[in-house]
Short mmCIF file of C-alpha atoms in Angstrom, two decimals:
data_model
loop_
_atom_site.label_atom_id
_atom_site.label_comp_id
_atom_site.label_asym_id
_atom_site.label_seq_id
_atom_site.Cartn_x
_atom_site.Cartn_y
_atom_site.Cartn_z
CA MET A 1 -40.55 -14.82 21.81
CA SER A 2 -38.77 -11.58 21.11
CA GLY A 3 -39.88 -8.07 22.10
CA GLU A 4 -40.35 -6.91 18.48
CA LEU A 5 -43.61 -6.04 16.84
CA PRO A 6 -44.86 -8.22 14.00
CA GLY A 7 -43.96 -6.97 10.56
CA GLY A 8 -40.23 -6.69 10.94
CA PRO A 9 -37.96 -3.99 12.29
CA GLN A 10 -39.41 -0.49 12.55
CA ARG A 11 -37.52 2.76 12.39
CA PRO A 12 -37.49 4.57 15.72
CA ILE A 13 -39.71 7.65 16.13
CA SER A 14 -37.83 10.86 16.76
CA ASP A 15 -38.55 12.95 19.83
CA GLU A 16 -39.97 15.79 17.71
CA GLU A 17 -42.40 13.45 15.95
CA TRP A 18 -43.44 11.91 19.26
CA ALA A 19 -44.04 15.35 20.85
CA ARG A 20 -46.08 16.48 17.82
CA PHE A 21 -48.14 13.26 18.00
CA GLN A 22 -48.85 13.80 21.70
CA ILE A 23 -49.90 17.40 21.20
CA ASP A 24 -52.12 16.54 18.22
CA SER A 25 -53.81 13.62 19.94
CA GLU A 26 -54.18 15.13 23.44
CA GLY A 27 -55.23 18.67 22.55
CA PRO A 28 -58.84 18.19 21.42
CA ALA A 29 -59.48 15.41 23.92
CA ARG A 30 -58.23 17.51 26.81
CA LEU A 31 -60.46 20.44 25.83
CA HIS A 32 -63.63 18.32 25.75
CA ALA A 33 -62.92 16.10 28.74
CA PRO A 34 -65.18 16.71 31.76
CA LYS A 35 -63.42 18.31 34.69
CA GLU A 36 -63.65 16.25 37.84
CA PRO A 37 -64.20 18.21 41.07
CA SER A 38 -61.39 18.23 43.55
CA ALA A 39 -61.52 16.20 46.74
CA ARG A 40 -62.15 19.36 48.73
CA ALA A 41 -65.07 20.34 46.50
CA ARG A 42 -66.57 16.87 46.89
CA MET A 43 -66.23 17.08 50.68
CA VAL A 44 -67.88 20.51 50.80
CA THR A 45 -70.71 19.33 48.56
CA GLU A 46 -71.31 16.29 50.74
CA ARG A 47 -71.27 18.40 53.93
CA LEU A 48 -73.78 20.89 52.49
CA ARG A 49 -76.03 18.06 51.25
CA ARG A 50 -76.04 16.48 54.73
CA ALA A 51 -76.81 19.86 56.32
CA ASP A 52 -79.74 20.33 53.89
CA GLU A 53 -81.10 16.87 54.70
CA GLU A 54 -80.86 17.55 58.43
CA GLU A 55 -82.66 20.87 57.99
CA ALA A 56 -85.39 19.10 55.96
CA ARG A 57 -85.84 16.56 58.76
CA ARG A 58 -86.06 19.37 61.28
CA GLN A 59 -88.63 21.23 59.17
CA GLY A 60 -90.55 18.01 58.68
CA ARG A 61 -90.91 17.46 62.42
CA MET A 62 -92.09 21.02 63.00
CA ARG A 63 -94.52 21.12 60.06
CA ARG A 64 -95.77 17.56 60.12
CA LEU A 65 -99.43 18.55 60.41
CA VAL A 66 -99.25 21.15 57.67
CA ARG A 67 -97.43 19.02 55.09
CA ARG A 68 -98.96 15.62 55.68
CA GLY A 69 -98.29 13.31 52.76
CA ARG A 70 -95.87 15.62 50.95
CA PRO A 71 -92.11 15.28 51.31
CA VAL A 72 -90.38 18.21 52.93
CA ARG A 73 -87.67 19.73 50.78
CA ALA A 74 -84.79 21.46 52.43
CA ARG A 75 -84.27 25.05 51.48
CA PRO A 76 -80.60 26.02 51.46
CA ALA A 77 -79.38 29.09 53.24
CA ALA A 78 -79.93 32.37 51.42
CA TRP A 79 -76.28 32.73 50.43
CA ARG A 80 -76.50 29.41 48.52
CA SER A 81 -79.89 29.82 46.90
CA TRP A 82 -80.76 31.39 43.57
CA THR A 83 -83.40 34.07 43.51
CA ALA A 84 -85.46 34.67 40.41
CA ALA A 85 -85.56 38.09 38.80
CA PRO A 86 -88.61 40.14 39.73
CA ALA A 87 -91.53 39.80 37.34
CA ARG A 88 -91.80 42.55 34.77
CA ARG A 89 -94.94 44.63 34.56
CA ARG A 90 -97.09 44.30 31.49
CA GLY A 91 -98.40 47.24 29.54
CA GLY A 92 -95.03 48.78 28.83
CA GLY A 93 -95.55 48.26 25.08
CA LEU A 94 -98.53 50.63 24.98
CA ARG A 95 -96.64 53.25 26.96
CA ALA A 96 -93.66 53.02 24.60
CA PHE A 97 -95.96 53.31 21.57
CA LEU A 98 -97.58 56.45 23.00
CA TRP A 99 -94.16 58.03 23.68
CA ILE A 100 -93.01 57.31 20.12
CA LEU A 101 -96.25 58.76 18.75
CA ALA A 102 -95.78 61.93 20.85
CA VAL A 103 -92.16 62.33 19.69
CA VAL A 104 -93.15 61.90 16.01
CA ALA A 105 -95.93 64.48 16.42
CA ALA A 106 -93.52 66.94 18.07
CA VAL A 107 -90.95 66.48 15.29
CA LEU A 108 -93.59 67.00 12.59
CA LEU A 109 -94.84 70.11 14.38
CA LEU A 110 -91.32 71.53 14.54
CA LEU A 111 -90.52 70.77 10.87
CA ALA A 112 -93.76 72.00 9.30
CA PRO A 113 -95.85 73.96 11.81
CA GLY A 114 -98.08 75.67 9.19
CA ARG A 115 -99.08 72.43 7.52
CA ILE A 116 -99.82 70.62 10.77
CA LEU A 117 -101.76 73.50 12.33
CA GLY A 118 -103.64 74.04 9.02
CA LEU A 119 -105.14 70.57 9.34
CA PHE A 120 -106.90 71.57 12.57
CA GLY A 121 -108.36 74.83 11.59
#
């Protein structure tokens, strides 16, 4: 058996055509491929996970009576945890509406003071 492909002799592909083919076929695939974490990142993640589990075990021993029947979740250190934004107060819409109403009244009073004051007396 020879090393040729079926279908007869083929013309060789030039280097330029081969480079263009590689760029065209690799480009989109490389952009959408998931990035695998480095070995160092995997080691750090594993170390932090183990530290969190150990802290959960420690908390579980100390709070066994308080949390009976519920699993104890480890809370990561503050520098690794996400804090939610503070809750916004309600009632700001009414305050904004009153400010807009006051500004419109002031502008109308400045543009036509006789007409506005004539309405009241």
